[in-house]
JSON list of C-alpha atoms in Angstrom, two decimals:
[
{"chain": "A", "resi": 1, "resn": "UNK", "atom": "CA", "xyz": [0.00, 0.00, 0.00]},
{"chain": "A", "resi": 2, "resn": "UNK", "atom": "CA", "xyz": [1.22, 3.49, -0.84]},
{"chain": "A", "resi": 3, "resn": "UNK", "atom": "CA", "xyz": [0.05, 6.28, 1.40]},
{"chain": "A", "resi": 4, "resn": "UNK", "atom": "CA", "xyz": [-1.21, 9.42, -0.32]},
{"chain": "A", "resi": 5, "resn": "UNK", "atom": "CA", "xyz": [1.36, 12.19, -0.03]},
{"chain": "A", "resi": 6, "resn": "UNK", "atom": "CA", "xyz": [0.98, 15.50, 1.76]},
{"chain": "A", "resi": 7, "resn": "UNK", "atom": "CA", "xyz": [0.01, 17.24, -1.48]},
{"chain": "A", "resi": 8, "resn": "UNK", "atom": "CA", "xyz": [-2.71, 14.63, -2.08]},
{"chain": "A", "resi": 9, "resn": "UNK", "atom": "CA", "xyz": [-4.24, 14.91, 1.38]},
{"chain": "A", "resi": 10, "resn": "UNK", "atom": "CA", "xyz": [-4.28, 18.70, 1.39]},
{"chain": "A", "resi": 11, "resn": "UNK", "atom": "CA", "xyz": [-5.80, 18.97, -2.07]},
{"chain": "A", "resi": 12, "resn": "UNK", "atom": "CA", "xyz": [-9.09, 20.88, -2.15]},
{"chain": "A", "resi": 13, "resn": "UNK", "atom": "CA", "xyz": [-11.57, 18.92, -4.26]},
{"chain": "A", "resi": 14, "resn": "UNK", "atom": "CA", "xyz": [-14.64, 20.91, -3.21]},
{"chain": "A", "resi": 15, "resn": "UNK", "atom": "CA", "xyz": [-15.16, 22.22, -6.76]},
{"chain": "A", "resi": 16, "resn": "UNK", "atom": "CA", "xyz": [-15.73, 18.70, -8.07]},
{"chain": "A", "resi": 17, "resn": "UNK", "atom": "CA", "xyz": [-18.79, 16.45, -8.03]},
{"chain": "A", "resi": 18, "resn": "UNK", "atom": "CA", "xyz": [-19.25, 14.67, -4.67]},
{"chain": "A", "resi": 19, "resn": "UNK", "atom": "CA", "xyz": [-19.67, 11.19, -6.17]},
{"chain": "A", "resi": 20, "resn": "UNK", "atom": "CA", "xyz": [-16.65, 11.56, -8.42]},
{"chain": "A", "resi": 21, "resn": "UNK", "atom": "CA", "xyz": [-14.60, 12.72, -5.43]},
{"chain": "A", "resi": 22, "resn": "UNK", "atom": "CA", "xyz": [-15.77, 9.66, -3.48]},
{"chain": "A", "resi": 23, "resn": "UNK", "atom": "CA", "xyz": [-14.62, 7.40, -6.31]},
{"chain": "A", "resi": 24, "resn": "UNK", "atom": "CA", "xyz": [-11.19, 9.03, -6.14]},
{"chain": "A", "resi": 25, "resn": "UNK", "atom": "CA", "xyz": [-10.72, 7.07, -2.91]},
{"chain": "A", "resi": 26, "resn": "UNK", "atom": "CA", "xyz": [-10.81, 3.72, -4.70]},
{"chain": "A", "resi": 27, "resn": "UNK", "atom": "CA", "xyz": [-7.55, 1.76, -4.57]},
{"chain": "A", "resi": 28, "resn": "UNK", "atom": "CA", "xyz": [-5.85, 1.19, -7.92]},
{"chain": "A", "resi": 29, "resn": "UNK", "atom": "CA", "xyz": [-3.13, -1.39, -8.65]},
{"chain": "A", "resi": 30, "resn": "UNK", "atom": "CA", "xyz": [0.36, 0.10, -8.82]},
{"chain": "A", "resi": 31, "resn": "UNK", "atom": "CA", "xyz": [2.73, -1.43, -11.38]},
{"chain": "A", "resi": 32, "resn": "UNK", "atom": "CA", "xyz": [6.30, -1.51, -12.50]},
{"chain": "A", "resi": 33, "resn": "UNK", "atom": "CA", "xyz": [6.92, -1.01, -16.21]},
{"chain": "A", "resi": 34, "resn": "UNK", "atom": "CA", "xyz": [6.57, -4.74, -16.86]},
{"chain": "A", "resi": 35, "resn": "UNK", "atom": "CA", "xyz": [3.01, -4.84, -15.50]},
{"chain": "A", "resi": 36, "resn": "UNK", "atom": "CA", "xyz": [4.01, -6.46, -12.20]},
{"chain": "A", "resi": 37, "resn": "UNK", "atom": "CA", "xyz": [1.80, -5.40, -9.29]},
{"chain": "A", "resi": 38, "resn": "UNK", "atom": "CA", "xyz": [3.90, -3.61, -6.67]},
{"chain": "A", "resi": 39, "resn": "UNK", "atom": "CA", "xyz": [1.28, -2.06, -4.38]},
{"chain": "A", "resi": 40, "resn": "UNK", "atom": "CA", "xyz": [-1.83, 0.07, -4.29]},
{"chain": "A", "resi": 41, "resn": "UNK", "atom": "CA", "xyz": [-2.72, 3.75, -4.10]},
{"chain": "A", "resi": 42, "resn": "UNK", "atom": "CA", "xyz": [-5.84, 5.83, -4.34]},
{"chain": "A", "resi": 43, "resn": "UNK", "atom": "CA", "xyz": [-7.30, 6.74, -7.69]},
{"chain": "A", "resi": 44, "resn": "UNK", "atom": "CA", "xyz": [-6.67, 10.36, -6.72]},
{"chain": "A", "resi": 45, "resn": "UNK", "atom": "CA", "xyz": [-2.96, 9.72, -6.12]},
{"chain": "A", "resi": 46, "resn": "UNK", "atom": "CA", "xyz": [-2.60, 7.76, -9.36]},
{"chain": "A", "resi": 47, "resn": "UNK", "atom": "CA", "xyz": [-4.16, 10.53, -11.46]},
{"chain": "A", "resi": 48, "resn": "UNK", "atom": "CA", "xyz": [-2.35, 13.56, -10.07]},
{"chain": "A", "resi": 49, "resn": "UNK", "atom": "CA", "xyz": [0.32, 14.83, -12.44]},
{"chain": "A", "resi": 50, "resn": "UNK", "atom": "CA", "xyz": [2.64, 15.29, -9.45]},
{"chain": "A", "resi": 51, "resn": "UNK", "atom": "CA", "xyz": [2.46, 11.51, -8.89]},
{"chain": "A", "resi": 52, "resn": "UNK", "atom": "CA", "xyz": [2.68, 10.68, -12.59]},
{"chain": "A", "resi": 53, "resn": "UNK", "atom": "CA", "xyz": [5.73, 12.90, -13.00]},
{"chain": "A", "resi": 54, "resn": "UNK", "atom": "CA", "xyz": [7.41, 10.92, -10.22]},
{"chain": "A", "resi": 55, "resn": "UNK", "atom": "CA", "xyz": [6.74, 7.64, -12.05]},
{"chain": "A", "resi": 56, "resn": "UNK", "atom": "CA", "xyz": [3.44, 6.37, -10.61]},
{"chain": "A", "resi": 57, "resn": "UNK", "atom": "CA", "xyz": [1.94, 3.81, -13.01]},
{"chain": "A", "resi": 58, "resn": "UNK", "atom": "CA", "xyz": [-1.29, 1.83, -12.59]},
{"chain": "A", "resi": 59, "resn": "UNK", "atom": "CA", "xyz": [-3.32, -0.90, -14.31]},
{"chain": "A", "resi": 60, "resn": "UNK", "atom": "CA", "xyz": [-6.36, -0.08, -16.46]},
{"chain": "A", "resi": 61, "resn": "UNK", "atom": "CA", "xyz": [-8.61, -1.60, -19.10]},
{"chain": "A", "resi": 62, "resn": "UNK", "atom": "CA", "xyz": [-10.49, -0.40, -22.18]},
{"chain": "A", "resi": 63, "resn": "UNK", "atom": "CA", "xyz": [-13.57, -2.28, -23.39]},
{"chain": "A", "resi": 64, "resn": "UNK", "atom": "CA", "xyz": [-14.78, -2.08, -26.99]},
{"chain": "A", "resi": 65, "resn": "UNK", "atom": "CA", "xyz": [-18.31, -3.49, -27.21]},
{"chain": "A", "resi": 66, "resn": "UNK", "atom": "CA", "xyz": [-19.83, -4.25, -30.62]},
{"chain": "A", "resi": 67, "resn": "UNK", "atom": "CA", "xyz": [-23.42, -5.18, -31.40]},
{"chain": "A", "resi": 68, "resn": "UNK", "atom": "CA", "xyz": [-24.53, -7.91, -33.79]},
{"chain": "A", "resi": 69, "resn": "UNK", "atom": "CA", "xyz": [-24.28, -5.40, -36.67]},
{"chain": "A", "resi": 70, "resn": "UNK", "atom": "CA", "xyz": [-20.58, -4.95, -35.82]},
{"chain": "A", "resi": 71, "resn": "UNK", "atom": "CA", "xyz": [-21.20, -1.37, -34.68]},
{"chain": "A", "resi": 72, "resn": "UNK", "atom": "CA", "xyz": [-19.04, -0.02, -31.84]},
{"chain": "A", "resi": 73, "resn": "UNK", "atom": "CA", "xyz": [-20.67, 1.49, -28.75]},
{"chain": "A", "resi": 74, "resn": "UNK", "atom": "CA", "xyz": [-19.14, 4.85, -27.84]},
{"chain": "A", "resi": 75, "resn": "UNK", "atom": "CA", "xyz": [-19.76, 6.90, -24.74]},
{"chain": "A", "resi": 76, "resn": "UNK", "atom": "CA", "xyz": [-19.31, 10.58, -24.05]},
{"chain": "A", "resi": 77, "resn": "UNK", "atom": "CA", "xyz": [-17.97, 11.05, -20.54]},
{"chain": "A", "resi": 78, "resn": "UNK", "atom": "CA", "xyz": [-20.07, 13.11, -18.15]},
{"chain": "A", "resi": 79, "resn": "UNK", "atom": "CA", "xyz": [-19.18, 16.72, -17.37]},
{"chain": "A", "resi": 80, "resn": "UNK", "atom": "CA", "xyz": [-18.86, 15.57, -13.74]},
{"chain": "A", "resi": 81, "resn": "UNK", "atom": "CA", "xyz": [-15.81, 13.44, -14.53]},
{"chain": "A", "resi": 82, "resn": "UNK", "atom": "CA", "xyz": [-12.62, 14.83, -13.00]},
{"chain": "A", "resi": 83, "resn": "UNK", "atom": "CA", "xyz": [-10.37, 13.59, -15.81]},
{"chain": "A", "resi": 84, "resn": "UNK", "atom": "CA", "xyz": [-11.23, 14.11, -19.46]},
{"chain": "A", "resi": 85, "resn": "UNK", "atom": "CA", "xyz": [-14.81, 15.37, -18.91]},
{"chain": "A", "resi": 86, "resn": "UNK", "atom": "CA", "xyz": [-17.14, 15.50, -21.93]},
{"chain": "A", "resi": 87, "resn": "UNK", "atom": "CA", "xyz": [-14.70, 13.50, -24.09]},
{"chain": "A", "resi": 88, "resn": "UNK", "atom": "CA", "xyz": [-15.90, 10.76, -26.42]},
{"chain": "A", "resi": 89, "resn": "UNK", "atom": "CA", "xyz": [-14.26, 7.41, -25.87]},
{"chain": "A", "resi": 90, "resn": "UNK", "atom": "CA", "xyz": [-14.66, 3.67, -26.32]},
{"chain": "A", "resi": 91, "resn": "UNK", "atom": "CA", "xyz": [-17.42, 1.78, -24.56]},
{"chain": "A", "resi": 92, "resn": "UNK", "atom": "CA", "xyz": [-15.90, 1.68, -21.07]},
{"chain": "A", "resi": 93, "resn": "UNK", "atom": "CA", "xyz": [-12.50, 2.59, -19.62]},
{"chain": "A", "resi": 94, "resn": "UNK", "atom": "CA", "xyz": [-11.56, 2.18, -15.98]},
{"chain": "A", "resi": 95, "resn": "UNK", "atom": "CA", "xyz": [-9.32, 0.38, -13.48]},
{"chain": "A", "resi": 96, "resn": "UNK", "atom": "CA", "xyz": [-9.28, -2.96, -11.71]},
{"chain": "A", "resi": 97, "resn": "UNK", "atom": "CA", "xyz": [-9.20, -2.43, -7.97]},
{"chain": "A", "resi": 98, "resn": "UNK", "atom": "CA", "xyz": [-6.53, -3.61, -5.56]},
{"chain": "A", "resi": 99, "resn": "UNK", "atom": "CA", "xyz": [-8.72, -6.37, -4.15]},
{"chain": "A", "resi": 100, "resn": "UNK", "atom": "CA", "xyz": [-8.27, -10.13, -4.38]},
{"chain": "A", "resi": 101, "resn": "UNK", "atom": "CA", "xyz": [-10.87, -10.72, -7.10]},
{"chain": "A", "resi": 102, "resn": "UNK", "atom": "CA", "xyz": [-9.51, -7.98, -9.41]},
{"chain": "A", "resi": 103, "resn": "UNK", "atom": "CA", "xyz": [-5.84, -8.63, -8.72]},
{"chain": "A", "resi": 104, "resn": "UNK", "atom": "CA", "xyz": [-6.09, -12.15, -10.15]},
{"chain": "A", "resi": 105, "resn": "UNK", "atom": "CA", "xyz": [-3.87, -12.33, -13.23]},
{"chain": "A", "resi": 106, "resn": "UNK", "atom": "CA", "xyz": [-4.59, -15.89, -14.39]},
{"chain": "A", "resi": 107, "resn": "UNK", "atom": "CA", "xyz": [-6.53, -15.57, -17.62]},
{"chain": "A", "resi": 108, "resn": "UNK", "atom": "CA", "xyz": [-6.80, -11.82, -16.98]},
{"chain": "A", "resi": 109, "resn": "UNK", "atom": "CA", "xyz": [-9.63, -12.67, -14.59]},
{"chain": "A", "resi": 110, "resn": "UNK", "atom": "CA", "xyz": [-9.14, -9.58, -12.43]},
{"chain": "A", "resi": 111, "resn": "UNK", "atom": "CA", "xyz": [-9.34, -7.27, -15.42]},
{"chain": "A", "resi": 112, "resn": "UNK", "atom": "CA", "xyz": [-12.36, -9.16, -16.81]},
{"chain": "A", "resi": 113, "resn": "UNK", "atom": "CA", "xyz": [-14.21, -8.86, -13.48]},
{"chain": "A", "resi": 114, "resn": "UNK", "atom": "CA", "xyz": [-13.42, -5.15, -13.33]},
{"chain": "A", "resi": 115, "resn": "UNK", "atom": "CA", "xyz": [-14.69, -4.68, -16.88]},
{"chain": "A", "resi": 116, "resn": "UNK", "atom": "CA", "xyz": [-17.94, -6.45, -16.07]},
{"chain": "A", "resi": 117, "resn": "UNK", "atom": "CA", "xyz": [-18.36, -4.39, -12.88]},
{"chain": "A", "resi": 118, "resn": "UNK", "atom": "CA", "xyz": [-17.80, -1.05, -14.62]},
{"chain": "A", "resi": 119, "resn": "UNK", "atom": "CA", "xyz": [-20.00, -1.85, -17.62]},
{"chain": "A", "resi": 120, "resn": "UNK", "atom": "CA", "xyz": [-22.84, -2.20, -15.15]},
{"chain": "A", "resi": 121, "resn": "UNK", "atom": "CA", "xyz": [-21.84, 0.86, -13.11]},
{"chain": "A", "resi": 122, "resn": "UNK", "atom": "CA", "xyz": [-21.42, 3.19, -16.09]},
{"chain": "A", "resi": 123, "resn": "UNK", "atom": "CA", "xyz": [-23.87, 1.81, -18.65]},
{"chain": "A", "resi": 124, "resn": "UNK", "atom": "CA", "xyz": [-26.30, -0.38, -16.71]},
{"chain": "A", "resi": 125, "resn": "UNK", "atom": "CA", "xyz": [-25.27, -3.53, -18.62]},
{"chain": "A", "resi": 126, "resn": "UNK", "atom": "CA", "xyz": [-26.14, -6.61, -16.58]},
{"chain": "A", "resi": 127, "resn": "UNK", "atom": "CA", "xyz": [-23.28, -9.06, -15.97]},
{"chain": "A", "resi": 128, "resn": "UNK", "atom": "CA", "xyz": [-25.17, -11.93, -17.57]},
{"chain": "A", "resi": 129, "resn": "UNK", "atom": "CA", "xyz": [-25.14, -10.00, -20.88]},
{"chain": "A", "resi": 130, "resn": "UNK", "atom": "CA", "xyz": [-21.34, -9.71, -20.79]},
{"chain": "A", "resi": 131, "resn": "UNK", "atom": "CA", "xyz": [-19.99, -13.02, -19.38]},
{"chain": "A", "resi": 132, "resn": "UNK", "atom": "CA", "xyz": [-16.37, -13.05, -18.32]},
{"chain": "A", "resi": 133, "resn": "UNK", "atom": "CA", "xyz": [-15.41, -15.60, -20.96]},
{"chain": "A", "resi": 134, "resn": "UNK", "atom": "CA", "xyz": [-17.01, -13.51, -23.73]},
{"chain": "A", "resi": 135, "resn": "UNK", "atom": "CA", "xyz": [-14.28, -10.85, -23.52]},
{"chain": "A", "resi": 136, "resn": "UNK", "atom": "CA", "xyz": [-11.37, -11.24, -25.93]},
{"chain": "A", "resi": 137, "resn": "UNK", "atom": "CA", "xyz": [-8.15, -9.90, -24.45]},
{"chain": "A", "resi": 138, "resn": "UNK", "atom": "CA", "xyz": [-6.03, -8.53, -27.29]},
{"chain": "A", "resi": 139, "resn": "UNK", "atom": "CA", "xyz": [-2.97, -6.72, -25.92]},
{"chain": "A", "resi": 140, "resn": "UNK", "atom": "CA", "xyz": [-1.68, -4.02, -23.55]},
{"chain": "A", "resi": 141, "resn": "UNK", "atom": "CA", "xyz": [-0.60, -0.44, -24.17]},
{"chain": "A", "resi": 142, "resn": "UNK", "atom": "CA", "xyz": [1.52, 1.76, -21.93]},
{"chain": "A", "resi": 143, "resn": "UNK", "atom": "CA", "xyz": [0.75, 5.46, -22.34]},
{"chain": "A", "resi": 144, "resn": "UNK", "atom": "CA", "xyz": [0.89, 8.78, -20.48]},
{"chain": "A", "resi": 145, "resn": "UNK", "atom": "CA", "xyz": [-1.41, 11.74, -21.07]},
{"chain": "A", "resi": 146, "resn": "UNK", "atom": "CA", "xyz": [-2.26, 14.95, -19.23]},
{"chain": "A", "resi": 147, "resn": "UNK", "atom": "CA", "xyz": [-5.91, 15.95, -18.80]},
{"chain": "A", "resi": 148, "resn": "UNK", "atom": "CA", "xyz": [-5.15, 19.43, -17.50]},
{"chain": "A", "resi": 149, "resn": "UNK", "atom": "CA", "xyz": [-2.40, 20.90, -15.34]},
{"chain": "A", "resi": 150, "resn": "UNK", "atom": "CA", "xyz": [-3.42, 18.87, -12.29]},
{"chain": "A", "resi": 151, "resn": "UNK", "atom": "CA", "xyz": [-4.76, 15.52, -13.53]},
{"chain": "A", "resi": 152, "resn": "UNK", "atom": "CA", "xyz": [-3.69, 12.91, -16.06]},
{"chain": "A", "resi": 153, "resn": "UNK", "atom": "CA", "xyz": [-3.24, 9.22, -16.88]},
{"chain": "A", "resi": 154, "resn": "UNK", "atom": "CA", "xyz": [-0.24, 6.91, -16.77]},
{"chain": "A", "resi": 155, "resn": "UNK", "atom": "CA", "xyz": [-1.46, 3.39, -17.35]},
{"chain": "A", "resi": 156, "resn": "UNK", "atom": "CA", "xyz": [-0.81, -0.06, -18.67]},
{"chain": "A", "resi": 157, "resn": "UNK", "atom": "CA", "xyz": [-4.14, -0.56, -20.38]},
{"chain": "A", "resi": 158, "resn": "UNK", "atom": "CA", "xyz": [-5.61, -3.99, -21.21]},
{"chain": "A", "resi": 159, "resn": "UNK", "atom": "CA", "xyz": [-7.63, -3.92, -24.45]},
{"chain": "A", "resi": 160, "resn": "UNK", "atom": "CA", "xyz": [-10.79, -6.06, -24.34]},
{"chain": "A", "resi": 161, "resn": "UNK", "atom": "CA", "xyz": [-13.22, -6.67, -27.22]},
{"chain": "A", "resi": 162, "resn": "UNK", "atom": "CA", "xyz": [-16.68, -8.14, -26.77]},
{"chain": "A", "resi": 163, "resn": "UNK", "atom": "CA", "xyz": [-19.55, -8.70, -29.19]},
{"chain": "A", "resi": 164, "resn": "UNK", "atom": "CA", "xyz": [-22.98, -8.64, -27.55]},
{"chain": "A", "resi": 165, "resn": "UNK", "atom": "CA", "xyz": [-26.41, -7.09, -27.90]},
{"chain": "A", "resi": 166, "resn": "UNK", "atom": "CA", "xyz": [-27.03, -5.44, -24.55]},
{"chain": "A", "resi": 167, "resn": "UNK", "atom": "CA", "xyz": [-29.63, -3.40, -22.70]},
{"chain": "A", "resi": 168, "resn": "UNK", "atom": "CA", "xyz": [-28.35, 0.05, -21.78]},
{"chain": "A", "resi": 169, "resn": "UNK", "atom": "CA", "xyz": [-29.22, 2.36, -18.89]},
{"chain": "A", "resi": 170, "resn": "UNK", "atom": "CA", "xyz": [-26.37, 4.89, -18.64]},
{"chain": "A", "resi": 171, "resn": "UNK", "atom": "CA", "xyz": [-25.43, 6.39, -15.28]},
{"chain": "A", "resi": 172, "resn": "UNK", "atom": "CA", "xyz": [-25.66, 10.18, -15.86]},
{"chain": "A", "resi": 173, "resn": "UNK", "atom": "CA", "xyz": [-22.91, 10.83, -13.30]},
{"chain": "A", "resi": 174, "resn": "UNK", "atom": "CA", "xyz": [-20.56, 8.84, -15.54]},
{"chain": "A", "resi": 175, "resn": "UNK", "atom": "CA", "xyz": [-21.92, 9.11, -19.09]},
{"chain": "A", "resi": 176, "resn": "UNK", "atom": "CA", "xyz": [-23.74, 12.00, -20.77]},
{"chain": "A", "resi": 177, "resn": "UNK", "atom": "CA", "xyz": [-24.44, 10.30, -24.12]},
{"chain": "A", "resi": 178, "resn": "UNK", "atom": "CA", "xyz": [-23.95, 7.05, -26.00]},
{"chain": "A", "resi": 179, "resn": "UNK", "atom": "CA", "xyz": [-24.10, 6.02, -29.64]},
{"chain": "A", "resi": 180, "resn": "UNK", "atom": "CA", "xyz": [-23.28, 3.08, -31.88]},
{"chain": "A", "resi": 181, "resn": "UNK", "atom": "CA", "xyz": [-21.08, 3.82, -34.89]},
{"chain": "A", "resi": 182, "resn": "UNK", "atom": "CA", "xyz": [-19.97, 1.91, -37.96]},
{"chain": "A", "resi": 183, "resn": "UNK", "atom": "CA", "xyz": [-16.29, 1.84, -38.91]},
{"chain": "A", "resi": 184, "resn": "UNK", "atom": "CA", "xyz": [-16.83, 4.52, -41.56]},
{"chain": "A", "resi": 185, "resn": "UNK", "atom": "CA", "xyz": [-18.83, 6.69, -39.17]},
{"chain": "A", "resi": 186, "resn": "UNK", "atom": "CA", "xyz": [-16.06, 6.55, -36.57]},
{"chain": "A", "resi": 187, "resn": "UNK", "atom": "CA", "xyz": [-13.38, 7.37, -39.14]},
{"chain": "A", "resi": 188, "resn": "UNK", "atom": "CA", "xyz": [-15.40, 10.42, -40.20]},
{"chain": "A", "resi": 189, "resn": "UNK", "atom": "CA", "xyz": [-16.03, 11.45, -36.58]},
{"chain": "A", "resi": 190, "resn": "UNK", "atom": "CA", "xyz": [-12.32, 11.36, -35.76]},
{"chain": "A", "resi": 191, "resn": "UNK", "atom": "CA", "xyz": [-11.22, 13.00, -39.03]},
{"chain": "A", "resi": 192, "resn": "UNK", "atom": "CA", "xyz": [-13.55, 15.94, -38.39]},
{"chain": "A", "resi": 193, "resn": "UNK", "atom": "CA", "xyz": [-13.08, 16.14, -34.61]},
{"chain": "A", "resi": 194, "resn": "UNK", "atom": "CA", "xyz": [-11.09, 19.37, -34.68]},
{"chain": "A", "resi": 195, "resn": "UNK", "atom": "CA", "xyz": [-13.52, 21.24, -36.90]},
{"chain": "A", "resi": 196, "resn": "UNK", "atom": "CA", "xyz": [-16.59, 19.97, -35.01]},
{"chain": "A", "resi": 197, "resn": "UNK", "atom": "CA", "xyz": [-15.07, 20.55, -31.56]},
{"chain": "A", "resi": 198, "resn": "UNK", "atom": "CA", "xyz": [-15.42, 16.86, -30.66]},
{"chain": "A", "resi": 199, "resn": "UNK", "atom": "CA", "xyz": [-13.11, 15.97, -27.78]},
{"chain": "A", "resi": 200, "resn": "UNK", "atom": "CA", "xyz": [-11.60, 12.48, -27.65]},
{"chain": "A", "resi": 201, "resn": "UNK", "atom": "CA", "xyz": [-9.78, 10.70, -24.83]},
{"chain": "A", "resi": 202, "resn": "UNK", "atom": "CA", "xyz": [-6.07, 10.18, -25.49]},
{"chain": "A", "resi": 203, "resn": "UNK", "atom": "CA", "xyz": [-6.14, 6.39, -25.01]},
{"chain": "A", "resi": 204, "resn": "UNK", "atom": "CA", "xyz": [-9.01, 6.08, -27.48]},
{"chain": "A", "resi": 205, "resn": "UNK", "atom": "CA", "xyz": [-7.07, 8.10, -30.05]},
{"chain": "A", "resi": 206, "resn": "UNK", "atom": "CA", "xyz": [-3.97, 5.94, -29.56]},
{"chain": "A", "resi": 207, "resn": "UNK", "atom": "CA", "xyz": [-5.91, 2.69, -29.94]},
{"chain": "A", "resi": 208, "resn": "UNK", "atom": "CA", "xyz": [-7.74, 4.11, -32.97]},
{"chain": "A", "resi": 209, "resn": "UNK", "atom": "CA", "xyz": [-4.49, 5.16, -34.64]},
{"chain": "A", "resi": 210, "resn": "UNK", "atom": "CA", "xyz": [-2.53, 1.99, -33.93]},
{"chain": "A", "resi": 211, "resn": "UNK", "atom": "CA", "xyz": [-4.86, -1.00, -33.67]},
{"chain": "A", "resi": 212, "resn": "UNK", "atom": "CA", "xyz": [-8.61, -0.53, -33.84]},
{"chain": "A", "resi": 213, "resn": "UNK", "atom": "CA", "xyz": [-9.48, -0.93, -37.52]},
{"chain": "A", "resi": 214, "resn": "UNK", "atom": "CA", "xyz": [-7.39, -4.02, -38.20]},
{"chain": "A", "resi": 215, "resn": "UNK", "atom": "CA", "xyz": [-9.04, -5.73, -35.21]},
{"chain": "A", "resi": 216, "resn": "UNK", "atom": "CA", "xyz": [-12.51, -4.47, -36.13]},
{"chain": "A", "resi": 217, "resn": "UNK", "atom": "CA", "xyz": [-12.08, -5.88, -39.66]},
{"chain": "A", "resi": 218, "resn": "UNK", "atom": "CA", "xyz": [-11.60, -9.38, -38.19]},
{"chain": "A", "resi": 219, "resn": "UNK", "atom": "CA", "xyz": [-14.09, -9.03, -35.35]},
{"chain": "A", "resi": 220, "resn": "UNK", "atom": "CA", "xyz": [-15.53, -12.50, -35.86]},
{"chain": "A", "resi": 221, "resn": "UNK", "atom": "CA", "xyz": [-12.12, -14.20, -36.01]},
{"chain": "A", "resi": 222, "resn": "UNK", "atom": "CA", "xyz": [-9.88, -12.48, -33.48]},
{"chain": "A", "resi": 223, "resn": "UNK", "atom": "CA", "xyz": [-7.98, -15.57, -32.34]},
{"chain": "A", "resi": 224, "resn": "UNK", "atom": "CA", "xyz": [-4.88, -14.74, -34.36]},
{"chain": "A", "resi": 225, "resn": "UNK", "atom": "CA", "xyz": [-4.92, -11.03, -33.55]},
{"chain": "A", "resi": 226, "resn": "UNK", "atom": "CA", "xyz": [-4.07, -11.28, -29.86]},
{"chain": "A", "resi": 227, "resn": "UNK", "atom": "CA", "xyz": [-0.60, -10.38, -28.57]},
{"chain": "A", "resi": 228, "resn": "UNK", "atom": "CA", "xyz": [-0.44, -11.18, -24.88]},
{"chain": "A", "resi": 229, "resn": "UNK", "atom": "CA", "xyz": [3.33, -10.86, -24.56]},
{"chain": "A", "resi": 230, "resn": "UNK", "atom": "CA", "xyz": [3.96, -7.32, -25.79]},
{"chain": "A", "resi": 231, "resn": "UNK", "atom": "CA", "xyz": [3.35, -4.15, -23.83]},
{"chain": "A", "resi": 232, "resn": "UNK", "atom": "CA", "xyz": [3.14, -1.53, -26.58]},
{"chain": "A", "resi": 233, "resn": "UNK", "atom": "CA", "xyz": [4.95, 1.62, -25.39]},
{"chain": "A", "resi": 234, "resn": "UNK", "atom": "CA", "xyz": [2.95, 4.51, -26.87]},
{"chain": "A", "resi": 235, "resn": "UNK", "atom": "CA", "xyz": [4.69, 7.23, -24.91]}
]
């Protein structure tokens, strides 16, 4: 366990949403650069640029959920979010917690459980609609990105694909809008993002630029696409 530093504990978060501040107390999994768990620290500590600049790195996941028409579900993050508010991103992006069930690395079970938990929390998707064994784990990326002068991300991010028709009931404290897009629609959305003022999360842009379309094109036969050994350094 890593104790939050003096700067963390004295930080005034009163300008932020109460629920999002509460979630900043969750314990994330600290890592070395080879994705070995080395401890735990609060979500707040992990996302402060002062911590990131000193090397703090944590585990995360990004879920890409496709319906039976092979359309990708996007979400726009709520304005209440402390990091990257109002940005469009992939279906669900979050962190496994430093608890026994989500620390389990065999078969990526901890990450899978965290993904199932957060799909329900953010989008109201029931666990039975997204079984743990229905997720395809593709690879990991290591990236760093600032949200503003205070907050940012420094993660080893597990990329999970899943194809399922699901019932949605978004949590407005997490998600302000959702939409399904085809591959062509997403390419147009990203190509015109600057002129339309559409904000995108940095991890979503990195995955889009480096991996997404080749995986999407073989969505029904992903067995040969997975690379479980490499941590792609997109820094």
